[in-house]
Coordinates of C-alpha atoms in Angstrom, one line a residue:
Chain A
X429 CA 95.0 176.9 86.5
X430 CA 91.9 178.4 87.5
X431 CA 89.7 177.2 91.0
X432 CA 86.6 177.9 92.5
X433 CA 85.6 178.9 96.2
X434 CA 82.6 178.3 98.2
X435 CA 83.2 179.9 101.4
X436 CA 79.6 178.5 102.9
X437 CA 79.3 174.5 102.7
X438 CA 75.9 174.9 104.4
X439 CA 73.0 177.7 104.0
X440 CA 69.6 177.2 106.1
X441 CA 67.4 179.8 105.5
X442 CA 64.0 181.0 106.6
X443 CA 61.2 181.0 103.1
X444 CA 60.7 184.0 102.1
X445 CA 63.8 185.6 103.4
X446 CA 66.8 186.7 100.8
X447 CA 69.7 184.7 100.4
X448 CA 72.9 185.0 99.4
X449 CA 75.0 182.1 98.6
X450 CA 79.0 183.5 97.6
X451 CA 81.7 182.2 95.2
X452 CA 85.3 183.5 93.9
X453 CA 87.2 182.2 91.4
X454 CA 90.9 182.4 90.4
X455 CA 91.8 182.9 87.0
X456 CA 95.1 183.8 85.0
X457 CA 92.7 185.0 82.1
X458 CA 89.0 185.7 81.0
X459 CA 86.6 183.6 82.7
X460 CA 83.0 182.3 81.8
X461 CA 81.0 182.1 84.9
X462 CA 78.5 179.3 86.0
X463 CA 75.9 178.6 88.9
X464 CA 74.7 175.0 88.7
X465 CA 71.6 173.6 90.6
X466 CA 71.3 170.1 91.6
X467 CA 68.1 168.1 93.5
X468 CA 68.8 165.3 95.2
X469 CA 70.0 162.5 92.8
X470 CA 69.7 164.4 89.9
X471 CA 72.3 165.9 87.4
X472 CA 73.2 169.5 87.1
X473 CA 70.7 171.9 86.0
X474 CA 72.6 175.2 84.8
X475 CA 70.8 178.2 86.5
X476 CA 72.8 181.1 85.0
X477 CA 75.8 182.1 83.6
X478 CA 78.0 185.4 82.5
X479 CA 79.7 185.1 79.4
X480 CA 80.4 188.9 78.9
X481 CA 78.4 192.2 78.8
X482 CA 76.3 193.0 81.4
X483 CA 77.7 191.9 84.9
X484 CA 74.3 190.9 86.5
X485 CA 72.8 188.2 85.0
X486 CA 69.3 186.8 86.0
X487 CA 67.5 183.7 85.7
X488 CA 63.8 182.6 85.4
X489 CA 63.0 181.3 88.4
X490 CA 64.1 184.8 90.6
X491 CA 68.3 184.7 91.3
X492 CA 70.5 187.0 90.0
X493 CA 74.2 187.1 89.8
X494 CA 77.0 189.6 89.6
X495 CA 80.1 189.0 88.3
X496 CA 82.7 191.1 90.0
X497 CA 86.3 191.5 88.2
X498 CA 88.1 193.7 90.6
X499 CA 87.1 191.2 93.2
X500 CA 86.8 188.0 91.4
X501 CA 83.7 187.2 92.5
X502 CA 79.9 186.1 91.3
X503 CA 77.6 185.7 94.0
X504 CA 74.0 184.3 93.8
X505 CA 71.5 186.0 95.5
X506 CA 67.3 185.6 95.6
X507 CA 65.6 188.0 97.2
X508 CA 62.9 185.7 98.7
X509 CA 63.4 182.2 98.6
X510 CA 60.9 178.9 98.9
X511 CA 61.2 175.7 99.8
X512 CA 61.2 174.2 96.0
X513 CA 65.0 176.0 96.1
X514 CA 66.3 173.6 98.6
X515 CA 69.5 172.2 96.6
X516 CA 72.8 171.8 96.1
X517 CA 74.3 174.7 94.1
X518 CA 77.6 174.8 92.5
X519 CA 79.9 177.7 91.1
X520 CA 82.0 176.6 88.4
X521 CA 84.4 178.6 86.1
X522 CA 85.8 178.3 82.3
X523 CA 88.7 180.0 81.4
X524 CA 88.5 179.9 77.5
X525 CA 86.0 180.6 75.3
X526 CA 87.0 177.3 73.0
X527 CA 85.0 173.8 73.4
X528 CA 88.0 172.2 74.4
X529 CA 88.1 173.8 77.9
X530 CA 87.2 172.0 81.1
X531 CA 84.9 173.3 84.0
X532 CA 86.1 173.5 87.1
X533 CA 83.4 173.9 89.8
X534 CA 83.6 174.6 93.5
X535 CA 82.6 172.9 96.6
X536 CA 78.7 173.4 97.1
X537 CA 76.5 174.8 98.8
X538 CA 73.8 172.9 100.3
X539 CA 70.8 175.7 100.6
X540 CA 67.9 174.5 103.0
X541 CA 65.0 176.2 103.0
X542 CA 63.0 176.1 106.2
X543 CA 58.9 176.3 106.3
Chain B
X831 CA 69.0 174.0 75.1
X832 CA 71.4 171.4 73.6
X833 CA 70.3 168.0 75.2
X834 CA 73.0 165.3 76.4
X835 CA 71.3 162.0 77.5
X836 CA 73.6 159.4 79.7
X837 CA 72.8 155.6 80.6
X838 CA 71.6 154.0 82.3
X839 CA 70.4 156.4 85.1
X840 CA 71.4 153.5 88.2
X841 CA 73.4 149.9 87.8
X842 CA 74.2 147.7 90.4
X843 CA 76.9 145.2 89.6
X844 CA 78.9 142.5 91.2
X845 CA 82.6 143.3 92.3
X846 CA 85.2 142.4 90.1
X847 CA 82.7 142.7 86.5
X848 CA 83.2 145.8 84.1
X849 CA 80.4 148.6 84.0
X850 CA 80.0 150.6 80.3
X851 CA 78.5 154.3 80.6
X852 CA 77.1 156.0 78.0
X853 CA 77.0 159.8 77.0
X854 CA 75.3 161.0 73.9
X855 CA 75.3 164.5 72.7
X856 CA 71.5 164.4 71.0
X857 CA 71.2 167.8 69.1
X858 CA 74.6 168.7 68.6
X859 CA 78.0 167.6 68.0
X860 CA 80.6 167.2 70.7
X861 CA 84.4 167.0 70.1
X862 CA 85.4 167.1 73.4
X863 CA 83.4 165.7 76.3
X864 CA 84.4 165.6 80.1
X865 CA 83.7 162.7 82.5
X866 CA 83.1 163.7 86.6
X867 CA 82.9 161.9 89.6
X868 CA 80.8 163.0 92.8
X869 CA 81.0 161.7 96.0
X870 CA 78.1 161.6 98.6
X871 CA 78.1 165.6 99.9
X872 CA 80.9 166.3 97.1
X873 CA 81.7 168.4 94.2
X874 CA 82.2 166.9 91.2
X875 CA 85.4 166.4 90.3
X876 CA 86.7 165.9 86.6
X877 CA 88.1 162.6 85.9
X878 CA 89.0 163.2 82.5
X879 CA 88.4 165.0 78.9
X880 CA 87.5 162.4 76.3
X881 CA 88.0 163.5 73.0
X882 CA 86.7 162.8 69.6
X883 CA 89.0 160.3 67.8
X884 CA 91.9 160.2 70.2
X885 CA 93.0 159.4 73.5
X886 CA 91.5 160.8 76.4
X887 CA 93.3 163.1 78.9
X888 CA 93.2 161.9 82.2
X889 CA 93.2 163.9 85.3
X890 CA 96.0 163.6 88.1
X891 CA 95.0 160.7 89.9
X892 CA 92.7 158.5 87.7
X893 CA 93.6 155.2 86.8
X894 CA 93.3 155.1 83.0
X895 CA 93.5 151.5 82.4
X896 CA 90.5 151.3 85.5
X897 CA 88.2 154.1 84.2
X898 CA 88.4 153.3 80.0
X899 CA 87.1 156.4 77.6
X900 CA 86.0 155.4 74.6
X901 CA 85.1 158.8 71.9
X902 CA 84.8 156.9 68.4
X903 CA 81.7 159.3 67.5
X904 CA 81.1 163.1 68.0
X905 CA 77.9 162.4 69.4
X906 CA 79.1 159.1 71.9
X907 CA 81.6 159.0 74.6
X908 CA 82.1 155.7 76.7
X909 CA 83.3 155.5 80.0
X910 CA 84.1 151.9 80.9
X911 CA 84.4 151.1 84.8
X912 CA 86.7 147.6 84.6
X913 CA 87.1 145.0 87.5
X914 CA 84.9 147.5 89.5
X915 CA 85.2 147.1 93.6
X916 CA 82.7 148.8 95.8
X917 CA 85.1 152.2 96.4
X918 CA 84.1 152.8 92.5
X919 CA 80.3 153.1 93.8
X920 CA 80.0 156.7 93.1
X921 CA 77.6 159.0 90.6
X922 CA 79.0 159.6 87.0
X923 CA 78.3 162.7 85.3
X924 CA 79.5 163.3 81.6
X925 CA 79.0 166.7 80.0
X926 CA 79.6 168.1 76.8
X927 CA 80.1 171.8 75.3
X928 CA 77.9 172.9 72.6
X929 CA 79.5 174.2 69.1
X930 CA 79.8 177.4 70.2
X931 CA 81.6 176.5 73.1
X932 CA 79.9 178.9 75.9
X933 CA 77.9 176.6 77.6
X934 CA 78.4 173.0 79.1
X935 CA 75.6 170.6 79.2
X936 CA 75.5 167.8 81.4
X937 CA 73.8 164.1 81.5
X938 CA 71.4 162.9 84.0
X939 CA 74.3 160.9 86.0
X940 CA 74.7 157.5 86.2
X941 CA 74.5 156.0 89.9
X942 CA 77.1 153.0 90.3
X943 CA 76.8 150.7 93.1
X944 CA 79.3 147.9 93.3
X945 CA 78.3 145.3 95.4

């Protein structure tokens, strides 16, 4: 069974400063990799995600993500962040590459951007 | 992006009456879809995998004869709340994975208050 950490529940940050918010997995096998974004009572808005290939994978809106075997983990990062990035952000794994599979996501990480 | 549409977005309803959810696949065929559960400040955390012309798969924990699944189409899945009491006011999120199985794609949520 795989499962997902969070180590930061909470992440206040400065705007325009870089942030970093971290997640590792557990898996037995190959994993598909997720960072979900959600805005107060709103659904999940998938941000980025590593499927295979290249280990850094980047989205439109600035973050970036590296997936990291040896150390099982795929942390987000943003170099400069704003206060439209204030959210809930969730790192969630797959471990098969068939529809049937469930995702398992992690914790949160509640980001708050200060002006 | 494949599009999955859930409603109603928010229902209020009297304790002890049954609440229907629904999740639609719009562009795209589903054969499995997954039913979550967040909590205020929570992760969401799978109640079940509802699949297409057969009985759902419960996670440990859920009540199946409280939280009905109902997958009679590949585009619809059901998730009937029955004889709800306010400790089922939660949000409900329902996702789906595409054809290709890489991605999963999540409704809006439904917001349930049970008063």
């Amino acid at each position: 069974a795989q499962s997902v950490t969070q180590l930061d529940s909470q992440v206040p940050v400065f705007e325009e400063a870089p942030v970093e918010l971290r997640c590792n997995y557990s898996s037995s096998v190959s994993v598909y990799l997720f960072w979900y974004v959600q805005y107060p009572n709103q659904g999940l808005q998938l941000l980025l995600k590593y499927l295979s290939g290249s280990t850094l994978v980047e989205s439109i809106n600035g973050f970036e993500a590296e997936f990291n075997k040896s150390q099982t983990s795929f942390h987000l990062r943003k170099p400069s962040v704003h206060i439209s990035d204030t959210a809930e952000y969730f790192c969630a794994v797959s471990d098969s590459k068939t529809s049937y599979d469930k995702v398992i996501f992690g914790p949160g990480t509640s980001l708050s951007v200060i002006p | 992006g494949a599009v999955v549409s859930q409603h109603p977005s928010w229902v209020i309803c009297k304790s002890g009456t049954s609440v229907k959810i629904e999740c639609r696949s719009l562009d795209f065929q589903a054969t499995t879809m997954f039913w979550y559960r967040q909590f205020p400040k929570q992760s969401l955390m799978l109640m079940a995998t509802s699949n297409e012309g057969s009985k759902a798969t419960y996670e440990q924990g859920v009540e199946k004869d409280k939280f009905l699944i109902n997958h009679a189409s590949l585009t619809l899945s059901t998730l009937t709340v029955t004889s709800a009491h306010p400790e089922d006011s939660s949000f409900y999120i329902c996702s789906a994975r595409d054809t290709w199985g890489t991605e999963a794609f999540f409704g809006q949520g439904t917001r349930l208050t049970v008063v």
